[in-house]
Short mmCIF file of C-alpha atoms and ligand atoms in Angstrom, two decimals:
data_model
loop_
_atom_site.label_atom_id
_atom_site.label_comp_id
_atom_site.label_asym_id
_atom_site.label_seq_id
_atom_site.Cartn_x
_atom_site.Cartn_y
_atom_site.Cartn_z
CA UNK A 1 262.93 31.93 -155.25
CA UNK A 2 266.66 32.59 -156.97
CA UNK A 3 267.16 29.07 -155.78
CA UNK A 4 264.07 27.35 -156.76
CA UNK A 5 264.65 25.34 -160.65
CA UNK A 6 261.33 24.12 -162.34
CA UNK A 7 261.51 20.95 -160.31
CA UNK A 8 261.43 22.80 -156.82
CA UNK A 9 257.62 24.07 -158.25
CA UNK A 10 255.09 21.91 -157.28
CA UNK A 11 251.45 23.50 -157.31
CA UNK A 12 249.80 20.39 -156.18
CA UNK A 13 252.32 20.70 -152.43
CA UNK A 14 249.89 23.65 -150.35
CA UNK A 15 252.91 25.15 -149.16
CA UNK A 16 253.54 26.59 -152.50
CA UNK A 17 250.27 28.34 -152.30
CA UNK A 18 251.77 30.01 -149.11
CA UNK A 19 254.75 31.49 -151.35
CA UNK A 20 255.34 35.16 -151.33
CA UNK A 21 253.37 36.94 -153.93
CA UNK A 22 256.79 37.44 -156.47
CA UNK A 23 257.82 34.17 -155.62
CA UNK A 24 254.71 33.01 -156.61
CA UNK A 25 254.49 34.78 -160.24
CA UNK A 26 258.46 34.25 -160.72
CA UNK A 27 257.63 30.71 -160.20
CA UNK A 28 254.92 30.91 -162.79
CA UNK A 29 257.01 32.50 -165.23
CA UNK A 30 260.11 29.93 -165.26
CA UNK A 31 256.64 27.34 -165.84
CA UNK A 32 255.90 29.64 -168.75
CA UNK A 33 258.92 29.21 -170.06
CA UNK A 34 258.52 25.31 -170.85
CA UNK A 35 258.85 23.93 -173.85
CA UNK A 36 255.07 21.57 -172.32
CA UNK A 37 253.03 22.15 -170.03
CA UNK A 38 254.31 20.69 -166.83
CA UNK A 39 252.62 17.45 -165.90
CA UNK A 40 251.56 17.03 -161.40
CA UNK A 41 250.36 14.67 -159.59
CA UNK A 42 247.05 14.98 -157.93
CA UNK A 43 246.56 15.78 -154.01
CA UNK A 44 244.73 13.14 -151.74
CA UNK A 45 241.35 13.38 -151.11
CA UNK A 46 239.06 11.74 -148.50
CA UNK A 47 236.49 9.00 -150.04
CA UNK A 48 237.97 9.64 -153.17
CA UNK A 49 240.72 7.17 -155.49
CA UNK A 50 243.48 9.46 -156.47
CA UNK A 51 243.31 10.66 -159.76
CA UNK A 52 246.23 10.21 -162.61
CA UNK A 53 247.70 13.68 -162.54
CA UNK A 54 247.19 17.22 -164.52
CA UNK A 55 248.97 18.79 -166.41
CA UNK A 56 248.90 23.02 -165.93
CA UNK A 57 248.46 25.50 -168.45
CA UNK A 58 250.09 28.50 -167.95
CA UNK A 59 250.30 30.22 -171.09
CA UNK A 60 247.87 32.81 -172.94
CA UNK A 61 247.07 30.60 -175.98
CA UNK A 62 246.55 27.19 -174.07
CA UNK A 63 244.33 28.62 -171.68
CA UNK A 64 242.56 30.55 -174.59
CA UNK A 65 242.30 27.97 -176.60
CA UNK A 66 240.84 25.23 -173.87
CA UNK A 67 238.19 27.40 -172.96
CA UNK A 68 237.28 28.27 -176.52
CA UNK A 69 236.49 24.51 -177.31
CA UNK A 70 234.15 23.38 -174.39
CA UNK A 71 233.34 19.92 -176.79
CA UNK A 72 236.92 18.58 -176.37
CA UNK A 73 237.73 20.42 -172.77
CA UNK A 74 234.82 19.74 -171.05
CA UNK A 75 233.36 21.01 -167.46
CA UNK A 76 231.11 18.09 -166.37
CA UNK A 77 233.18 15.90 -164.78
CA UNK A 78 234.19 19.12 -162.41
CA UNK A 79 235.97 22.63 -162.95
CA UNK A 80 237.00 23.73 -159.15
CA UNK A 81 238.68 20.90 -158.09
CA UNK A 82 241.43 18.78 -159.29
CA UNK A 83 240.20 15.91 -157.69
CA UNK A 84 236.83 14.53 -159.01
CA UNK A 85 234.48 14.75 -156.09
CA UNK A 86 231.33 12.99 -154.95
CA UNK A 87 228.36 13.50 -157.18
CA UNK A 88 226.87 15.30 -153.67
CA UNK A 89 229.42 17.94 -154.05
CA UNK A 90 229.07 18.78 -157.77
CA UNK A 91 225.47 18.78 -157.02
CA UNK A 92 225.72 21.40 -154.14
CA UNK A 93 228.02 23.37 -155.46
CA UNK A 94 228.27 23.21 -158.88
CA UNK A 95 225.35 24.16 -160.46
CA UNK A 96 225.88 25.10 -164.27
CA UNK A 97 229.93 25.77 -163.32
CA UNK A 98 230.04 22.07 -163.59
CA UNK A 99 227.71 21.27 -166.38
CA UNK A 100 227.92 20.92 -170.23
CA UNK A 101 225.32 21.59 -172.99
CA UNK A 102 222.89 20.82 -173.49
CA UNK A 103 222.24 20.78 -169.96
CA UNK A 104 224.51 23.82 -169.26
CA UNK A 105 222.72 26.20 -172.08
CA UNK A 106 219.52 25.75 -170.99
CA UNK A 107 220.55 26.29 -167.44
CA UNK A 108 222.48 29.74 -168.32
CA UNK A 109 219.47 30.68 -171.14
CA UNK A 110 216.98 30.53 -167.96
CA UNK A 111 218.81 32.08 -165.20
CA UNK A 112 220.32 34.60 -167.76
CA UNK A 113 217.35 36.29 -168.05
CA UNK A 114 217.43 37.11 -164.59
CA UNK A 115 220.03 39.26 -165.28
CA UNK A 116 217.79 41.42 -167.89
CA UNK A 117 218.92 45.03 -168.06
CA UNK A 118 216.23 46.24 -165.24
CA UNK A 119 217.53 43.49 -162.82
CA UNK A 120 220.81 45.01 -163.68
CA UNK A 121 219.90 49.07 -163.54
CA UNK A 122 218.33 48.19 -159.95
CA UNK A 123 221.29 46.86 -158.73
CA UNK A 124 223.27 49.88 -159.89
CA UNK A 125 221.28 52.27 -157.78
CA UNK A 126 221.98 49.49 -155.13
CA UNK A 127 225.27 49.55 -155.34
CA UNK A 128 225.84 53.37 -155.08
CA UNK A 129 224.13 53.76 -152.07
CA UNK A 130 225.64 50.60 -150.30
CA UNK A 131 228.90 51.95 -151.34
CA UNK A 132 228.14 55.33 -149.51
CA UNK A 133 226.79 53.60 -146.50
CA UNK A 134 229.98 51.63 -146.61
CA UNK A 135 232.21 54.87 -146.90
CA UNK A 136 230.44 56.55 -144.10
CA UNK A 137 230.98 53.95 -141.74
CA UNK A 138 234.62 53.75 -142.84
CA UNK A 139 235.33 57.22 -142.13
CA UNK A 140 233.68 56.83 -138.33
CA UNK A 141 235.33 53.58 -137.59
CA UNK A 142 238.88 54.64 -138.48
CA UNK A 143 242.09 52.75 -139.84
CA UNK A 144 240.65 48.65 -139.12
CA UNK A 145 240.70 45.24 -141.53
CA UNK A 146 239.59 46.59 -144.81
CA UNK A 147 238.43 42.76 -145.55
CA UNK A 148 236.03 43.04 -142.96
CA UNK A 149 234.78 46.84 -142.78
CA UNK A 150 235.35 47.47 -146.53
CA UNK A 151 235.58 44.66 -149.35
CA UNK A 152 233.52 42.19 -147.69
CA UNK A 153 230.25 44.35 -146.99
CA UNK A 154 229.37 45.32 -150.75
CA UNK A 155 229.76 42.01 -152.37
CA UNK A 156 227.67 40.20 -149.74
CA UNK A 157 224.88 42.88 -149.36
CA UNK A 158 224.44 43.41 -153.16
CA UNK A 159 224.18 39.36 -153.67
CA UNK A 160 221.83 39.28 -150.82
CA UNK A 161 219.75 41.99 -151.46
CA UNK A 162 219.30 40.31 -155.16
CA UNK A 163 218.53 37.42 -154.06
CA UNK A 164 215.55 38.45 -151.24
CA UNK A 165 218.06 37.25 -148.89
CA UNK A 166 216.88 39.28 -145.04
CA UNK A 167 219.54 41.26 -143.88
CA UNK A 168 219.34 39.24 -139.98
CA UNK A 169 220.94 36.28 -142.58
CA UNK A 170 224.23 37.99 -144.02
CA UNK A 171 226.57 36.59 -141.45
CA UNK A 172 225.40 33.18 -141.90
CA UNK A 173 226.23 33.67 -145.84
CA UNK A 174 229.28 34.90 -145.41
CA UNK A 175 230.27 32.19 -142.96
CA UNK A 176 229.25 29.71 -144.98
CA UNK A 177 230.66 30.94 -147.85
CA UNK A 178 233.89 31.35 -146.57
CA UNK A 179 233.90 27.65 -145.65
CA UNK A 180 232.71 26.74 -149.30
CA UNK A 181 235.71 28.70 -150.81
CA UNK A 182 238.16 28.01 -147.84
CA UNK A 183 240.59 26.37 -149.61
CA UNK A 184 243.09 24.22 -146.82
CA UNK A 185 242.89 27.46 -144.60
CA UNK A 186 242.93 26.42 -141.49
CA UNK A 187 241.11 30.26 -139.92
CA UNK A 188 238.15 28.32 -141.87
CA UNK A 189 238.08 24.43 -141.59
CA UNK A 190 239.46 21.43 -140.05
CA UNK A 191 242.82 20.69 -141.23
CA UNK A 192 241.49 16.73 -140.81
CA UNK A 193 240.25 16.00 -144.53
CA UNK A 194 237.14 13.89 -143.48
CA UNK A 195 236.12 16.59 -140.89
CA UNK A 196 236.94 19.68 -143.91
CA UNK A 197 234.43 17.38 -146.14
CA UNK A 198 231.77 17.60 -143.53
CA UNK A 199 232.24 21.03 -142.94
CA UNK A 200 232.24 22.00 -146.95
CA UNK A 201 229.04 19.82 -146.91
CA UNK A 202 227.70 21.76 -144.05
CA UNK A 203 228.04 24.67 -145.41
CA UNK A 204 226.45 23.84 -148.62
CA UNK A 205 223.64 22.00 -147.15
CA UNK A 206 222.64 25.69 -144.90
CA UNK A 207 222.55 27.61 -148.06
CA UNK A 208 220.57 25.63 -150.31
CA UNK A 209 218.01 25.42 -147.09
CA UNK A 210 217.70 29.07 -147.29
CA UNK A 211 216.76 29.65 -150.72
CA UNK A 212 215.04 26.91 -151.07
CA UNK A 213 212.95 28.13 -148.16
CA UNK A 214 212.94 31.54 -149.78
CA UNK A 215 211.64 30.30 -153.37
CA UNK A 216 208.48 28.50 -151.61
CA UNK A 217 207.80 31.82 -149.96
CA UNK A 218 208.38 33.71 -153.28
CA UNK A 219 206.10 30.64 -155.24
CA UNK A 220 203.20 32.39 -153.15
CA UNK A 221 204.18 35.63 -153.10
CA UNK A 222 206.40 37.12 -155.93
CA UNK A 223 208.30 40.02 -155.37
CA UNK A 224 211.34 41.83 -157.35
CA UNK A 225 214.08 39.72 -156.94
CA UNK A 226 216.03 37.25 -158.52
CA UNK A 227 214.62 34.42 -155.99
CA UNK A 228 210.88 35.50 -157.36
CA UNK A 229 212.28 35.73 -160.90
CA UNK A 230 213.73 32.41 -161.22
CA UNK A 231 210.89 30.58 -158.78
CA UNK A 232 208.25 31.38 -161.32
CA UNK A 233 208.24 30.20 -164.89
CA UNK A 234 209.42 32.30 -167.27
CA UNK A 235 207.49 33.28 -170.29
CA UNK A 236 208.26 30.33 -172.67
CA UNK A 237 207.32 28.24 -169.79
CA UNK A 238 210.76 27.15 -168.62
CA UNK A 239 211.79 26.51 -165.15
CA UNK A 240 214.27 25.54 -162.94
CA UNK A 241 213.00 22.05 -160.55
CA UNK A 242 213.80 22.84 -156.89
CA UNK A 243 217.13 21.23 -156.87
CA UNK A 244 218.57 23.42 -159.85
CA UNK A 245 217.45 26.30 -158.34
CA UNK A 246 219.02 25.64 -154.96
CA UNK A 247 221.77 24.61 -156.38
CA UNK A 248 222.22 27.88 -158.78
CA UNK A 249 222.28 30.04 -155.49
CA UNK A 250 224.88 28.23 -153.81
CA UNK A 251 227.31 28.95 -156.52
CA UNK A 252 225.76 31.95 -156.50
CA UNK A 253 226.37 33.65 -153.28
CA UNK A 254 229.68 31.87 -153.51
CA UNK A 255 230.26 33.57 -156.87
CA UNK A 256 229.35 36.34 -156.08
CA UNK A 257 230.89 37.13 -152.78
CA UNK A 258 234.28 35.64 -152.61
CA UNK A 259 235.45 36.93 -155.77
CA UNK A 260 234.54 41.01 -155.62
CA UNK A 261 235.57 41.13 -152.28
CA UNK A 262 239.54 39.91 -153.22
CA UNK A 263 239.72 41.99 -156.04
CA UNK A 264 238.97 45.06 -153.73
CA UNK A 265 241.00 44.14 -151.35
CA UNK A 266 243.77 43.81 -153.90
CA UNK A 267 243.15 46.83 -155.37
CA UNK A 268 243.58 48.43 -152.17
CA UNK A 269 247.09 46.81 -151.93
CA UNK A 270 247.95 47.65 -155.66
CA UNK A 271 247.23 51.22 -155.29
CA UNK A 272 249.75 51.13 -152.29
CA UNK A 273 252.48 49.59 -154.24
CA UNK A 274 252.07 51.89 -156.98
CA UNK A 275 251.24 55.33 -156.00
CA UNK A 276 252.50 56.65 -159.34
CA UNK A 277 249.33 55.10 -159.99
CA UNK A 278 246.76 55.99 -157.61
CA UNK A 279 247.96 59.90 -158.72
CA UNK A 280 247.27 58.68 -162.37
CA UNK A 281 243.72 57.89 -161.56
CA UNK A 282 242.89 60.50 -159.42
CA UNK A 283 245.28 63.06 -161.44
CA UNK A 284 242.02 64.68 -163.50
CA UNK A 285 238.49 64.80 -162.68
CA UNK A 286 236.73 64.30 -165.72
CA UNK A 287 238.73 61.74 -166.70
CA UNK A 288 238.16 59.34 -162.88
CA UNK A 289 235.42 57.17 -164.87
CA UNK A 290 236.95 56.26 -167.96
CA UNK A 291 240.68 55.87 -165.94
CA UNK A 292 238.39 53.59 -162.95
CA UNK A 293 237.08 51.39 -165.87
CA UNK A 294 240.82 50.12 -167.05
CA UNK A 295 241.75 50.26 -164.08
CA UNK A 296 239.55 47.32 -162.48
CA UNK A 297 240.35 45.45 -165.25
CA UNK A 298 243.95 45.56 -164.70
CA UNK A 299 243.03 45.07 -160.93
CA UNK A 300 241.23 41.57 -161.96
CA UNK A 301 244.31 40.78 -164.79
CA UNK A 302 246.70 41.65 -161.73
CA UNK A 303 244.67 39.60 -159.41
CA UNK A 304 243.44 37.14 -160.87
CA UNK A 305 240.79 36.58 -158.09
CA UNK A 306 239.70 33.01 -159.32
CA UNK A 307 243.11 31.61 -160.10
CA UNK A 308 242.38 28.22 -162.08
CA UNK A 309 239.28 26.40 -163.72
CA UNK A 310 239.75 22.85 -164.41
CA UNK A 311 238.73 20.79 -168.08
CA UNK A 312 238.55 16.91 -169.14
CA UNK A 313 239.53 16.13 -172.43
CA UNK A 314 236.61 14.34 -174.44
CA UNK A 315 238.94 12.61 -177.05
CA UNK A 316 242.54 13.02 -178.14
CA UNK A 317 243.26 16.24 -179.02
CA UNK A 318 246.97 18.40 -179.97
CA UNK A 319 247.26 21.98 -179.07
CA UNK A 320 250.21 24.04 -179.37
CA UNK A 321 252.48 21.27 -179.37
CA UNK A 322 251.63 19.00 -176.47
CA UNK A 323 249.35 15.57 -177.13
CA UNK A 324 246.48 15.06 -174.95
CA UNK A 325 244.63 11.79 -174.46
CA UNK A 326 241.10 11.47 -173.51
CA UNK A 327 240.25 11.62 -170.15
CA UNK A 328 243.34 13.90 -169.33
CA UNK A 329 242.99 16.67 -166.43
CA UNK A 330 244.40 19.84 -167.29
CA UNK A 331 244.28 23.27 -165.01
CA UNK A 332 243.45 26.88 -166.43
CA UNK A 333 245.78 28.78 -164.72
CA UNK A 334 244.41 32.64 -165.57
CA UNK A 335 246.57 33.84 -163.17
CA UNK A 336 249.78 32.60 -165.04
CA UNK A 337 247.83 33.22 -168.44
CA UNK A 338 247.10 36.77 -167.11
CA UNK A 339 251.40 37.43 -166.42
CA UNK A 340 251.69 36.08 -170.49
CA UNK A 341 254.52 38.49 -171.53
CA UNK A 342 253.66 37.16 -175.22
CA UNK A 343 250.42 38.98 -174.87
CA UNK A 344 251.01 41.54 -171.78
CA UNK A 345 254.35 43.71 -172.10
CA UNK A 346 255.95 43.90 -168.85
CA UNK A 347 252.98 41.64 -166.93
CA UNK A 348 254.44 42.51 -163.07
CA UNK A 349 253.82 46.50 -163.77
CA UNK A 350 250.22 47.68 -162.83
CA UNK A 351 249.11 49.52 -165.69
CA UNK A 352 245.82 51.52 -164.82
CA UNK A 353 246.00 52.66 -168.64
CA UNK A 354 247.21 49.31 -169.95
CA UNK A 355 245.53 48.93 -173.42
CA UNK A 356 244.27 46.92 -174.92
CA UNK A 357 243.53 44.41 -171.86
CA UNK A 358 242.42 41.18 -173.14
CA UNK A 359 243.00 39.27 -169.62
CA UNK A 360 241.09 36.07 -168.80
CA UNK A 361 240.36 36.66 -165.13
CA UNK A 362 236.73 36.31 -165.97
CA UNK A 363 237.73 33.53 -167.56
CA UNK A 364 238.46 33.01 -171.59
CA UNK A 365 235.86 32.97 -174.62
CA UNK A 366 233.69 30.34 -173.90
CA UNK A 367 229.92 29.21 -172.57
CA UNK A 368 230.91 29.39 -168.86
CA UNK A 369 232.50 33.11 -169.23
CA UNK A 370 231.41 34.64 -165.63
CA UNK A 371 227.73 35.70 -165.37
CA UNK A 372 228.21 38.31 -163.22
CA UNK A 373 231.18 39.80 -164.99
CA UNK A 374 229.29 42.78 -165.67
CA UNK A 375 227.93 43.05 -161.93
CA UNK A 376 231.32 42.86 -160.60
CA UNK A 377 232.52 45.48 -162.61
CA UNK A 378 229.91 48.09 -161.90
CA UNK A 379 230.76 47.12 -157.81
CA UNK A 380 234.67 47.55 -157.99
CA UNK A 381 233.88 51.06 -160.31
CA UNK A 382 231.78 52.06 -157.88
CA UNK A 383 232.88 51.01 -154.67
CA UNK A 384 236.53 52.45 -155.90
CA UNK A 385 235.29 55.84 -156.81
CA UNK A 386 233.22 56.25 -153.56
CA UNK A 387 236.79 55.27 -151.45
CA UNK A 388 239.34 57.03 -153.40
CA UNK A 389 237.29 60.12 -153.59
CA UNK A 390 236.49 60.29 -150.12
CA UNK A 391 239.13 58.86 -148.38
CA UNK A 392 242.13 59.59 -150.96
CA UNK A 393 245.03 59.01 -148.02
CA UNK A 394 243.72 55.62 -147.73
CA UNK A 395 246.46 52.95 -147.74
CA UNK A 396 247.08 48.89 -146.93
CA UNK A 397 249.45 47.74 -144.91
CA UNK A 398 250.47 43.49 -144.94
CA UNK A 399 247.92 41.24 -146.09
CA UNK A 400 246.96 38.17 -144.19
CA UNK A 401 246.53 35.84 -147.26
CA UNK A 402 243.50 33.15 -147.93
CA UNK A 403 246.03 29.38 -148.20
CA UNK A 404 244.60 28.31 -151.41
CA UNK A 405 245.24 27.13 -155.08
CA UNK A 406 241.60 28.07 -156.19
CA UNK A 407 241.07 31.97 -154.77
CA UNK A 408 243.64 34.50 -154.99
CA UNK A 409 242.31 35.48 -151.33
CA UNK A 410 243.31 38.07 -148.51
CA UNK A 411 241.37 37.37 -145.22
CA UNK A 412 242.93 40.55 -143.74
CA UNK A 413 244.29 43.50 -144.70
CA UNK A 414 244.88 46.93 -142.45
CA UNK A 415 244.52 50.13 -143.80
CA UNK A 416 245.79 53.03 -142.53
CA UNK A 417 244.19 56.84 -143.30
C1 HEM B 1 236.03 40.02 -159.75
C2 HEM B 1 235.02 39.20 -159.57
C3 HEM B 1 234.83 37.88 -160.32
C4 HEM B 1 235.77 37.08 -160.92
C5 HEM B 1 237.27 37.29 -161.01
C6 HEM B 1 235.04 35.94 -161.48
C7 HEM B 1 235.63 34.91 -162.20
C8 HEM B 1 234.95 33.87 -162.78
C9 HEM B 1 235.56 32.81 -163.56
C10 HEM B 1 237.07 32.68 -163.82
C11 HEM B 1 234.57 31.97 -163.98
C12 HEM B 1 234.74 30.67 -164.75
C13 HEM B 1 234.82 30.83 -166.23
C14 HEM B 1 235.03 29.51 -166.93
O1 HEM B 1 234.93 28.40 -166.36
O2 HEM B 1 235.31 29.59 -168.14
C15 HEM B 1 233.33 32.49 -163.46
C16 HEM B 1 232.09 31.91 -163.66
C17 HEM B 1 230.94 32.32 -163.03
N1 HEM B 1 230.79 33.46 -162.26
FE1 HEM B 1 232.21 34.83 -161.82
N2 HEM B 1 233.71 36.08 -161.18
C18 HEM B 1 233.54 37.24 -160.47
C19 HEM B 1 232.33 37.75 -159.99
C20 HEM B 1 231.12 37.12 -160.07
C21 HEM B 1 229.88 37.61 -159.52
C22 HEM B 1 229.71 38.95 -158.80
C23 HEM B 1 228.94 36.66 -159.78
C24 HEM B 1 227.49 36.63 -159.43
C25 HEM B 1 226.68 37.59 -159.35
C26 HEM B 1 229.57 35.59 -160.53
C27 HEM B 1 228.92 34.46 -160.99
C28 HEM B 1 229.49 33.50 -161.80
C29 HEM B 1 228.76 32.33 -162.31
C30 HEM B 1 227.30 32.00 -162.06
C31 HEM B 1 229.68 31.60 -163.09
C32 HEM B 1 229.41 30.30 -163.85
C33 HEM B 1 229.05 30.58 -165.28
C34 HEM B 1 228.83 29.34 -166.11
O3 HEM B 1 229.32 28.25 -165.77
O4 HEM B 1 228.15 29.46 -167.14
N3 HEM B 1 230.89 35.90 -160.68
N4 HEM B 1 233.58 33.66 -162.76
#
């Protein structure tokens, strides 16, 4: 990286994506240190016209500030993908990611009540005993791919088991999923664009067929989950049509699953860089909860599991320095905004204690801040406590990493215990 100026950084080239982890935050500090927000040009894209460009925001207040002022940096014309994709794709996978008010806040006010404080003290009870389950089977299997035996289960049974989702169709989710989110990893799709595109659509097509197949049962015959709760109208007689619905879930078991499962898996890896750390958290019993709670969020600051959302400027608009035109792309980068050393003092330590934490890997102060924030939480608290208390040796050895720009992802990781 020594070598590399500001010029040898391109984030739009997929090789940089396959950069060393500390090349890859080195790289986003020299961006940091810009006078403006550097300004790339967009990938190609099958079907699609290339796009003029985006510029990337990599520091604390732009990032901050975008998200804080959804009328000017908008999310409807697409916030996962540079590119602006067929209206099919937005559609699939979307849902309200991709959506502005008033359309977005009435989406979120209906589907937010799905997440009413019994939904959520359910899925707590959930969670601990998945967690055990997941534990148990650990400690018979022995050292194997924590991805796979570990990170990956609790995510993907907890989404499914809110959703109604049979346990005979996890695999399929997860396979499906992993082709939404795949990024240009080849372990996942076709390195041929037009082949990836039918594979992404695929993929998105399956899911939506099994909820919506799932909310037709539930129409009949309600039961408690989110499928039933959404599939009926709620009490001021609001509802989602068919296609919202189906929709919603896509992004949701997509959401939901290929987010929790990275920051696990990176918390596995922190803990092994940093045993100073580990013996912090583990140093005093009584303490383990309040300790586990800064500690995931320093795991998601670290991480940065989602690394970028994308806006489209509305009208003209200045922000700390730089002039932006309407119709101008620009890139969220949390994971640059997260290494900030104007807001976080010495961003490349892992801090289990670090206080106060105001990282944006949930994304900043806005309409679209994650929905299942709080979810995701209670799973990497859990799931963390469960594994460090009963298998304290427990450590990673080299990650296999996810080649993306979007998902800070590790397909494989050993551990050793
Ligand atoms: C560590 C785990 C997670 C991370 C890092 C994460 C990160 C994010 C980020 C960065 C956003 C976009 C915010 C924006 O555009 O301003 C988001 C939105 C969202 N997340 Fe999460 N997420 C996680 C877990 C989950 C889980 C478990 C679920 C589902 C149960 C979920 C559901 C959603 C939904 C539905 C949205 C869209 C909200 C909207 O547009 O109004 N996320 N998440």
């Amino acid at each position: 990286m020594a070598a590399v100026g500001i010029d040898g950084i391109d984030l739009t080239d997929t090789a940089f994506w396959a950069w060393p982890l500390p090349d890859r935050a080195a790289a986003f500090a020299l961006l940091r240190e810009q006078q403006r927000p550097q300004f790339y040009a967009e990938p190609e894209f099958p079907f699609v016209e290339r796009g003029p460009g985006y510029y990337a925001l990599v520091r604390y207040a732009d990032v901050d500030e975008a998200s804080r002022h959804p009328d000017v940096f908008c999310s409807g014309q697409g916030a996962t993908s540079v590119v602006d994709l067929p209206t099919e794709f937005n559609e699939y996978f979307g849902s309200m990611i991709n959506i502005d008010d008033p359309r977005h806040a009435r989406l979120r006010r209906i589907v937010s009540r799905a997440f009413s404080p019994r939904m959520i003290a359910k899925f707590e009870a959930d969670v601990r005993r998945a967690a055990t389950a997941i534990v148990d089977d650990l400690l018979a299997t022995g050292p194997c791919d924590f991805v796979q035996h570990v990170a990956a289960r609790l995510p993907l049974k907890i989404i499914c088991d809110m959703m109604g989702i049979p346990d005979d169709q996890y695999q399929m989710v997860l396979a499906n999923t992993n082709i939404i989110l795949a990024g240009s990893d080849p372990e996942f799709v076709s390195e041929d664009p037009g082949e990836m595109l039918t594979q992404t659509l695929a993929a998105g097509q399956a899911l939506a067929e099994l909820v919506t197949g799932l909310a037709a049962a539930r129409a009949q015959a309600p039961a408690e989950d989110l499928v039933s709760a959404l599939a009926t109208a709620n009490i001021d007689g609001e509802q989602l049509t068919s296609a919202e619905l189906a929709s919603f879930f896509v992004l949701l078991v997509v959401a939901g699953n290929e987010t929790t499962r990275n920051a696990l898996s990176h918390a596995l890896m922190l803990l092994t860089e940093f045993p100073e750390q580990r013996a912090l958290l583990l140093a005093e019993p009584d303490r383990l909860d309040a300790r586990l709670e800064s500690a995931v969020e320093e795991v998601v600051r670290y991480a940065s599991p989602v690394m970028f959302m994308r806006r489209t400027l509305t009208r003209d608009y200045s922000m700390n320095g730089q002039d932006y035109a309407e119709g101008d792309k620009v890139l969220l980068f949390y994971y640059s905004a997260n290494r900030d050393q104007e807001v976080f003092a010495d961003p490349e330590r892992f801090d289990i204690t670090r206080s106060p934490n105001p990282h944006l890997g949930f994304g900043g102060a806005g309409p679209h801040f994650c929905l299942g924030a709080h979810l995701a939480r209670r799973e990497l608290t859990v799931m963390l406590r469960e594994l460090l208390t009963r298998v304290p040796g427990i450590t990673a050895g080299e990650p296999d990493r996810l080649l993306s720009s979007f998902i800070n992802g590790i397909k494989h990781l050993p551990c050793q215990f």
